[in-house]
CSV table of C-alpha atoms in Angstrom, one decimal:
chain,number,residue,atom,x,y,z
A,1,UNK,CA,-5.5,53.5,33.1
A,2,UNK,CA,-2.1,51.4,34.5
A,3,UNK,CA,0.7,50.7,32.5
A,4,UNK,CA,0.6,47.3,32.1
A,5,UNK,CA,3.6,44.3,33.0
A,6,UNK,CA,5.3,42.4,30.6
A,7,UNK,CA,2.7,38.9,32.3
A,8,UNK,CA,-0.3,41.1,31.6
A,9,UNK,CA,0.8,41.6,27.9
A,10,UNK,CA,1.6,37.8,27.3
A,11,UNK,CA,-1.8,36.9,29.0
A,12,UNK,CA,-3.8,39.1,27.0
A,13,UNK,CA,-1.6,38.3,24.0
A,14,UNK,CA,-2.3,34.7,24.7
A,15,UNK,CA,-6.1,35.2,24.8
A,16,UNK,CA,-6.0,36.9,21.7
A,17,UNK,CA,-3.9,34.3,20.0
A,18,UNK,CA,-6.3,31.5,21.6
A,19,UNK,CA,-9.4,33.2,20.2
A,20,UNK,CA,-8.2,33.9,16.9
A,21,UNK,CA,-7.2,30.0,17.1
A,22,UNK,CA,-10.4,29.7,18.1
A,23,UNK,CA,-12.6,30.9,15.3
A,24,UNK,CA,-10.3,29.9,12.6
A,25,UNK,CA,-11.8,26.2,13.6
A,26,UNK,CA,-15.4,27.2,12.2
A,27,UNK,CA,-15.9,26.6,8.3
A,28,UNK,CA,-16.5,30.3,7.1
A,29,UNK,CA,-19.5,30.4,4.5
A,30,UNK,CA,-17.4,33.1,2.9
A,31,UNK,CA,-13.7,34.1,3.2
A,32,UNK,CA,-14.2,37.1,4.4
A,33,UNK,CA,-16.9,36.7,6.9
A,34,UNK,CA,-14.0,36.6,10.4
A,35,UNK,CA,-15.7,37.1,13.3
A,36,UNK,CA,-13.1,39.2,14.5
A,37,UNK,CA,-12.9,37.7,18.2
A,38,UNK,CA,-9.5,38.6,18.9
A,39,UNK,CA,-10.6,42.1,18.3
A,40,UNK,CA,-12.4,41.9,21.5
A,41,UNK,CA,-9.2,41.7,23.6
A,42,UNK,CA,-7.4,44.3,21.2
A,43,UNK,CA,-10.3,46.8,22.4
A,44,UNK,CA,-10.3,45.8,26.1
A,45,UNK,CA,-6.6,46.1,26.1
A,46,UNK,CA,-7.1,49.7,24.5
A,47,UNK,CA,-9.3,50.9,27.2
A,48,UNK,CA,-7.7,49.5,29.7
A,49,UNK,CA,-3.9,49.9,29.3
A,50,UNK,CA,-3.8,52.2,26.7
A,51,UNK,CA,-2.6,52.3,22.8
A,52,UNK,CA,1.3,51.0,23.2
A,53,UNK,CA,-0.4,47.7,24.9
A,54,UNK,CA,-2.8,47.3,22.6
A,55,UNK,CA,-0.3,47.6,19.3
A,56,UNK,CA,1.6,45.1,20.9
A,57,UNK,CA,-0.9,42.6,21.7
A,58,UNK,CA,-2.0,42.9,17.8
A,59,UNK,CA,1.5,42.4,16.7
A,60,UNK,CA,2.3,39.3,18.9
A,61,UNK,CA,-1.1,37.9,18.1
A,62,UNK,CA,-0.5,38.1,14.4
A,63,UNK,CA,2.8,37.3,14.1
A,64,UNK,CA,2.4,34.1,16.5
A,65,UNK,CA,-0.9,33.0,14.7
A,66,UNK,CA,0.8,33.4,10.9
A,67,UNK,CA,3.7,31.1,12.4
A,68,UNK,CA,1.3,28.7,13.7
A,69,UNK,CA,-0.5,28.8,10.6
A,70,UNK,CA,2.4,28.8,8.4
A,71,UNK,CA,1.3,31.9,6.5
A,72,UNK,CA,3.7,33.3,8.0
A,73,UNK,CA,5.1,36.8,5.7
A,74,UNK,CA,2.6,35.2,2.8
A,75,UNK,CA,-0.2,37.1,1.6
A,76,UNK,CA,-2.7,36.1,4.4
A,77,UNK,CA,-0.4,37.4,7.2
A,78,UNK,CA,0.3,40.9,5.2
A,79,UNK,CA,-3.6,41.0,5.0
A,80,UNK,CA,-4.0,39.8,8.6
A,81,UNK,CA,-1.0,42.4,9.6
A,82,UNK,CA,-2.3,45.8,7.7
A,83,UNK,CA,-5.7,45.2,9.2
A,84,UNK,CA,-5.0,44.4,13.2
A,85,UNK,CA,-2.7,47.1,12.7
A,86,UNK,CA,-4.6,50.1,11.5
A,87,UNK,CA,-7.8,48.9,13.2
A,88,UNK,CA,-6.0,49.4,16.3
A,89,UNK,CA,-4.8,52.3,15.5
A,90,UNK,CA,-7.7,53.7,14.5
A,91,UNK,CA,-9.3,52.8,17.7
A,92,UNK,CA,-6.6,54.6,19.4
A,93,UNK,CA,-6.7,57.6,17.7
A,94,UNK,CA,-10.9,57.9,18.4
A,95,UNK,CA,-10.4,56.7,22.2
A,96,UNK,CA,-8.0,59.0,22.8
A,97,UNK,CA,-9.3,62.0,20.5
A,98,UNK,CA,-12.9,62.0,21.0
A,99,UNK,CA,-13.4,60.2,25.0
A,100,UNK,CA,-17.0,59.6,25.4
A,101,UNK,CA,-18.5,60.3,22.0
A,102,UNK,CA,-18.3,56.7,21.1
A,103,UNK,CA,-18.8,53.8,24.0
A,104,UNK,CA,-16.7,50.4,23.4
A,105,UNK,CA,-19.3,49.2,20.7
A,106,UNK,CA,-18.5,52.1,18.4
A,107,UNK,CA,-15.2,52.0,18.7
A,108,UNK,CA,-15.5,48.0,17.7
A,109,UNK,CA,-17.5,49.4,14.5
A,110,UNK,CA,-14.6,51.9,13.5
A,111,UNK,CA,-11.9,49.4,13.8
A,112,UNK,CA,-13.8,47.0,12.1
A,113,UNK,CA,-14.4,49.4,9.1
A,114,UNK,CA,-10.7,50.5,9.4
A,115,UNK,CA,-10.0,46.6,9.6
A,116,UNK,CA,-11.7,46.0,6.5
A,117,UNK,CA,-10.7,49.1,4.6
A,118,UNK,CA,-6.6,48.2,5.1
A,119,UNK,CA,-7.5,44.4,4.0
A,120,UNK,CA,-9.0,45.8,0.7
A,121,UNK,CA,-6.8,48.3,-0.4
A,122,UNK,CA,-3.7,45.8,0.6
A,123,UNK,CA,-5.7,43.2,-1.5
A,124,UNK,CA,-6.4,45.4,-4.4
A,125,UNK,CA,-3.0,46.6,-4.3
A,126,UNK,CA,-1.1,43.4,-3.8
A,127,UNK,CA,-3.5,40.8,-5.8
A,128,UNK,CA,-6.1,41.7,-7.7
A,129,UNK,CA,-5.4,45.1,-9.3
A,130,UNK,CA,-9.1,45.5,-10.6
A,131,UNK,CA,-11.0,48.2,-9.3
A,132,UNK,CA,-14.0,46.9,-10.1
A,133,UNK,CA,-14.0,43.4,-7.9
A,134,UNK,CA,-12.8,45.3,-5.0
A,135,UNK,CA,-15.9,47.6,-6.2
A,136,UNK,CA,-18.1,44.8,-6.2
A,137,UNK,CA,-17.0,43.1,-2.4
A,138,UNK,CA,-16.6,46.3,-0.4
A,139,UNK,CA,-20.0,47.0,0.5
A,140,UNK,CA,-20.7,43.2,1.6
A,141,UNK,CA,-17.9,43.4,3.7
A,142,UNK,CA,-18.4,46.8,5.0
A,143,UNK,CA,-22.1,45.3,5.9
A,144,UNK,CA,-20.8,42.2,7.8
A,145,UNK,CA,-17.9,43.7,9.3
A,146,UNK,CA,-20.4,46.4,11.4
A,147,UNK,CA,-22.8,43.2,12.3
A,148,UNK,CA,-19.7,41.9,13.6
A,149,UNK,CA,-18.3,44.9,15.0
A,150,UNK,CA,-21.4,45.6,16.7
A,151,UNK,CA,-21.4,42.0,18.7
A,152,UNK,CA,-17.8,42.2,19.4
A,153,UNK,CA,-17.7,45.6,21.2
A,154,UNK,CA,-20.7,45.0,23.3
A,155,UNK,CA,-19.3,41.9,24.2
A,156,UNK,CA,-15.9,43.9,25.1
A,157,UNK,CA,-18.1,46.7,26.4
A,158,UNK,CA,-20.0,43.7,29.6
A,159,UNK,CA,-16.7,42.0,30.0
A,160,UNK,CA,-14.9,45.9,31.1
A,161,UNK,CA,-18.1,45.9,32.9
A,162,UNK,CA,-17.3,42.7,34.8
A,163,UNK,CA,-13.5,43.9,35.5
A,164,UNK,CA,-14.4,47.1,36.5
A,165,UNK,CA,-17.1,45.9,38.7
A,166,UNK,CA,-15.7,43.1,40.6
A,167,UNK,CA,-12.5,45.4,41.0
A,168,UNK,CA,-9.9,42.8,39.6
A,169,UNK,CA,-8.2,43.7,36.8
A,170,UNK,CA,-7.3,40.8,34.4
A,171,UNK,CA,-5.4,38.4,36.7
A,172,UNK,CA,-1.7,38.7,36.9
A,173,UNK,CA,0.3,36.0,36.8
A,174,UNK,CA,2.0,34.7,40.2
A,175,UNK,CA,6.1,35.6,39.5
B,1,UNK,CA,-29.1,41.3,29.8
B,2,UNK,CA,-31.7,42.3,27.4
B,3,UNK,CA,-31.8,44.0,24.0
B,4,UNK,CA,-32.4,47.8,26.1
B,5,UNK,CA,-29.8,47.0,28.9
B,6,UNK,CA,-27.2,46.7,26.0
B,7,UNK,CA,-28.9,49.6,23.9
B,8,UNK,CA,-28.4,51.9,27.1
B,9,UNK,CA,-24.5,51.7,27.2
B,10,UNK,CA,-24.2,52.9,23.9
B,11,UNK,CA,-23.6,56.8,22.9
B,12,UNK,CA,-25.6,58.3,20.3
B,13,UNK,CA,-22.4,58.5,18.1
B,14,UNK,CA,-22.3,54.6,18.6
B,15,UNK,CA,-26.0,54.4,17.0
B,16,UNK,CA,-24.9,57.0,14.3
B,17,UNK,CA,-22.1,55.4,12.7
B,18,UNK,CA,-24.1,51.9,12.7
B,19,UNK,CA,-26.7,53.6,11.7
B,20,UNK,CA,-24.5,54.8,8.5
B,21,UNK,CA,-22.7,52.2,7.9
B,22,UNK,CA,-25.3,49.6,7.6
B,23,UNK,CA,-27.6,52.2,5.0
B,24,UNK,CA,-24.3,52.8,3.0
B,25,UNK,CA,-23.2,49.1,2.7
B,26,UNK,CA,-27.1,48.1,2.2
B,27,UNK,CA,-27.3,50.8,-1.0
B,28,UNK,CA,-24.0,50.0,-2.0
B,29,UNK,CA,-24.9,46.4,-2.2
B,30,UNK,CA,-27.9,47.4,-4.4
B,31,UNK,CA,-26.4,49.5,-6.2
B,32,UNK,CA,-22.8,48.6,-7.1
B,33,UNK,CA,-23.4,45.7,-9.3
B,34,UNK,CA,-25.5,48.2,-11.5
B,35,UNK,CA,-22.5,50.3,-11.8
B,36,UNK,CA,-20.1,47.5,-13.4
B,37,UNK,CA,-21.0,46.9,-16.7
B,38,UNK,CA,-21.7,44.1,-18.0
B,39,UNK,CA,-20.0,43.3,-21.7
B,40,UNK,CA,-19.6,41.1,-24.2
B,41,UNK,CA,-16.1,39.6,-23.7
B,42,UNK,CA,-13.8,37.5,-20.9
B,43,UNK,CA,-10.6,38.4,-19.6
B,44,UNK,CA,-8.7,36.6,-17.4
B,45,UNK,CA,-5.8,38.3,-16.1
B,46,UNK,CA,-3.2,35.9,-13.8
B,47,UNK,CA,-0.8,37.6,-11.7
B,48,UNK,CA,-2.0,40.9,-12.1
B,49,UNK,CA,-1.3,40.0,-15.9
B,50,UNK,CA,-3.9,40.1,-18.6
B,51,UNK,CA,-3.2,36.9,-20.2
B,52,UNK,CA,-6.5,35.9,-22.2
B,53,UNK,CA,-9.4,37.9,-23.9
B,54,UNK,CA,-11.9,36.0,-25.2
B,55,UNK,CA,-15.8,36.6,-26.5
B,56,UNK,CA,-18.4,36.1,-24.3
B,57,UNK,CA,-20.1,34.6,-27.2
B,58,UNK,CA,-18.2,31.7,-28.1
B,59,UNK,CA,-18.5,28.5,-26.4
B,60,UNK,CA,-15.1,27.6,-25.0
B,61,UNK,CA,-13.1,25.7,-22.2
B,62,UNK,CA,-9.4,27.4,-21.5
B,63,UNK,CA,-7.4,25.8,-18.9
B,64,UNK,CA,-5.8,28.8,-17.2
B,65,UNK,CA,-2.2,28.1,-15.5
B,66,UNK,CA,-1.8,29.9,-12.3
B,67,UNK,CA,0.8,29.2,-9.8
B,68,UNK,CA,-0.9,26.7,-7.9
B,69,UNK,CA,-2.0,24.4,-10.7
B,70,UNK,CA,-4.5,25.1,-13.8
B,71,UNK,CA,-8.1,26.8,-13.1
B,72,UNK,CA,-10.2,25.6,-16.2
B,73,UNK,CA,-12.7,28.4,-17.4
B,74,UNK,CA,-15.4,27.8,-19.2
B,75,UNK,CA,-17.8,29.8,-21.6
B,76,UNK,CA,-20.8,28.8,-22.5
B,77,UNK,CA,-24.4,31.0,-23.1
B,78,UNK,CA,-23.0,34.2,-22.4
B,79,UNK,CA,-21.5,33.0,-18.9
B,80,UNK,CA,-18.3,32.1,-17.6
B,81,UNK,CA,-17.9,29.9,-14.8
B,82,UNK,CA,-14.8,28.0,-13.4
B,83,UNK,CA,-15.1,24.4,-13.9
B,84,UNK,CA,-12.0,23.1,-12.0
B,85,UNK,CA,-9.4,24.8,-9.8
B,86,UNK,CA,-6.2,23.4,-7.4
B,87,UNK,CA,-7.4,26.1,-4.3
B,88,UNK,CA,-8.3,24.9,-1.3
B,89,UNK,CA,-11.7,26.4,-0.7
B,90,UNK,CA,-13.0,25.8,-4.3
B,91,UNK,CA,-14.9,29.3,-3.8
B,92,UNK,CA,-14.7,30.2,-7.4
B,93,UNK,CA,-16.4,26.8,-7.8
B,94,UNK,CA,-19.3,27.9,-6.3
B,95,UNK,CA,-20.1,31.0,-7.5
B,96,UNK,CA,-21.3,29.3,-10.7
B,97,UNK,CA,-22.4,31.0,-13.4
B,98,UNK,CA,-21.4,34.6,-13.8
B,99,UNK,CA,-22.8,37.1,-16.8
B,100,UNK,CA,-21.6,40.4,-15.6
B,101,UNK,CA,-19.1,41.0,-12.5
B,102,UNK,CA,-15.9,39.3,-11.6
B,103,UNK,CA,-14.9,36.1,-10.3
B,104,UNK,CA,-11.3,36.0,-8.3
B,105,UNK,CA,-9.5,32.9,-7.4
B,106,UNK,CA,-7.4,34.9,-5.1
B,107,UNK,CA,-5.1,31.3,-4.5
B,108,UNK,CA,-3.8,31.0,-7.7
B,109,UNK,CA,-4.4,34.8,-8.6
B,110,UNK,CA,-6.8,33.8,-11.7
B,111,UNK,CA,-9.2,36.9,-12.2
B,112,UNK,CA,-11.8,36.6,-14.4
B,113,UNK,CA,-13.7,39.5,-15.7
B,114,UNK,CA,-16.5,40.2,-17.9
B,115,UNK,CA,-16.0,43.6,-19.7
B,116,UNK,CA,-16.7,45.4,-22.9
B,117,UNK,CA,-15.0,45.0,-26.4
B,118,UNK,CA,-11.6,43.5,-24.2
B,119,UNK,CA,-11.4,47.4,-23.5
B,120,UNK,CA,-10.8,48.1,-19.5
B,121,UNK,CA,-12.2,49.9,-18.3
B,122,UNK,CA,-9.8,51.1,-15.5
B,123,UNK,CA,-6.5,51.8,-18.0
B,124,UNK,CA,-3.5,52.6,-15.8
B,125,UNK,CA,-3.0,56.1,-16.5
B,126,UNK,CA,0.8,55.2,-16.3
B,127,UNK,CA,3.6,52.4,-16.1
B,128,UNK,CA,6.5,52.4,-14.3
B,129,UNK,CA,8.8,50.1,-14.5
C-alpha cells in the first residue's frame, strides 16, 4: 500500500464525483434504489491507499456533488454524508481487521449494508419518526443494496485486477 | 469473464454474508408487512407532528399543508391514497391505494399512517423539550 499524493486523491476524487454525476442522470424506479457507483472508487481507494484516502475521497465526493446539486447541508446531503461516511468506515475497519476473510466483493456488501443502515436511522431520526415505515422499507433496501453491493465490488475487485496486473497504478498526473 | 471466473475471487465469508443478507431481507420482506397492523383509522403526521386523525371509514378528502405546498389525502373504501402533492417525484402518487402500512412524502414531510383506534403504537416513552 503507498501513501497516496495530493493529484492521486483529486483524480480519484474526481472519478468518484464523475460517477456519482453519472448515475444520478438515470430515472430511479424508486428513490432509494442508487447504484452506488462511486462506491466502487471508495473501495479501490481503500485497498489500495489505505483508510485516510479513502475518507477523504468520500468527503470531497459528497461535499462537491451536494454543491453541484444544491442540496448542499439539506436533508439529501446529511443522508448522502452519514452513509459514504460510515460505509467507508466500515469497510476500513473489516479490511484492516479481518485481511482475507472477505475479498473486495464482500467488503462492497458490508459497506453497502453499513451505507444503508446510517441512511435509515438518519432518516428515521431526522424525518419520519415512525418506526414502523422505516420497519416496512428496511428489508427492500437491505435486499437491493447487496444486489448492488455484489456488482459493484466485483467490478472494484477486476479493475484492482487490471492495476495490479499491468503494474500501473492509477495514473498520476504530470506536475 | 464468466459467472465461475468471478465466483473464484471471492472468499467463503464473501458468499456467507450474501448469502445472509439476501435470506434475511427476502423473509423480512415477507414477513414485515404482517407485523404492522393494519387498523381502522388515518393519521397524518407533518413535520414529525401528528396533525390529523381521521377514520378509515369515512369517505373524506383533507388537503394536508406541508412545507412545500398542500398534499391532498383522500379516503375512500377503507383506503387512503394521496391525490395530489407539490414533490417532485410524485412517489406518493403512485403508490395508490394503501389499506394497511404507511405512505411518506418524505418532500414535504407528510406521513400517512394507517393505525388502530388513532392509538400509536410506538408512544415516545418520554419528551424532552
Amino acid at each position: 500500500m503507498q501513501s497516496p499524493n495530493r493529484y492521486q486523491i483529486a483524480l480519484l476524487s474526481a472519478y468518484a464525483l464523475a460517477l456519482h454525476g453519472f448515475e444520478s442522470m438515470f430515472p430511479s424506479p424508486v428513490p432509494w434504489l442508487r447504484l452506488g457507483l462511486a462506491n466502487i472508487v471508495t473501495l479501490i481507494t481503500l485497498l489500495l491507499y489505505g483508510l485516510r484516502a479513502a475518507v477523504t475521497v468520500t468527503l470531497i465526493r459528497v461535499v462537491l456533488a451536494s454543491i453541484l446539486n444544491g442540496t448542499f447541508l439539506g436533508p439529501a446531503f446529511l443522508l448522502s454524508l452519514g452513509g459514504g461516511i460510515l460505509s467507508t468506515l466500515s469497510m476500513g475497519f473489516f479490511a484492516s481487521l479481518t485481511p482475507r476473510l472477505f475479498s473486495a466483493t464482500g467488503l462492497s456488501l458490508i459497506g453497502a449494508l453499513f451505507h444503508n443502515g446510517a441512511q435509515l436511522l438518519l432518516a428515521y431520526a431526522l424525518f419520519i419518526q415512525r418506526i414502523e415505515a422505516v420497519l416496512l422499507i428496511t428489508p427492500l433496501i437491505v435486499l437491493l443494496g447487496t444486489l448492488t453491493g455484489t456488482i459493484n465490488g466485483i467490478v472494484s475487485e477486476l479493475i484492482i485486477k487490471n492495476l495490479k496486473k499491468s503494474g500501473e497504478k492509477i495514473q498520476n498526473v504530470d506536475t | 469473464m464468466n459467472f465461475r471466473e468471478i465466483l473464484k475471487f471471492t472468499t467463503v465469508a464473501d458468499r456467507v454474508l450474501f448469502s445472509i443478507l439476501i435470506l434475511l431481507s427476502l423473509l423480512g420482506l415477507i414477513f414485515v408487512r404482517s407485523l404492522i397492523p393494519g387498523g381502522n383509522s388515518v393519521e397524518i403526521d407533518v413535520d414529525g407532528n401528528l396533525e390529523y386523525v381521521l377514520p378509515l371509514d369515512e369517505e373524506k378528502t383533507v388537503p394536508v399543508q406541508g412545507p412545500q405546498g398542500t398534499t391532498l389525502v383522500e379516503i375512500r373504501n377503507h383506503r387512503v391514497r394521496v391525490v395530489e402533492s407539490p414533490c417532485q417525484n410524485k412517489l406518493c402518487i403512485q403508490q395508490g391505494w394503501v389499506e394497511h402500512g404507511v405512505i411518506a412524502c418524505l418532500p414535504n414531510k407528510v406521513l400517512i399512517t394507517v393505525g388502530k383506534n388513532g392509538k400509536r403504537s410506538s408512544e415516545p416513552d418520554a419528551v424532552t423539550e
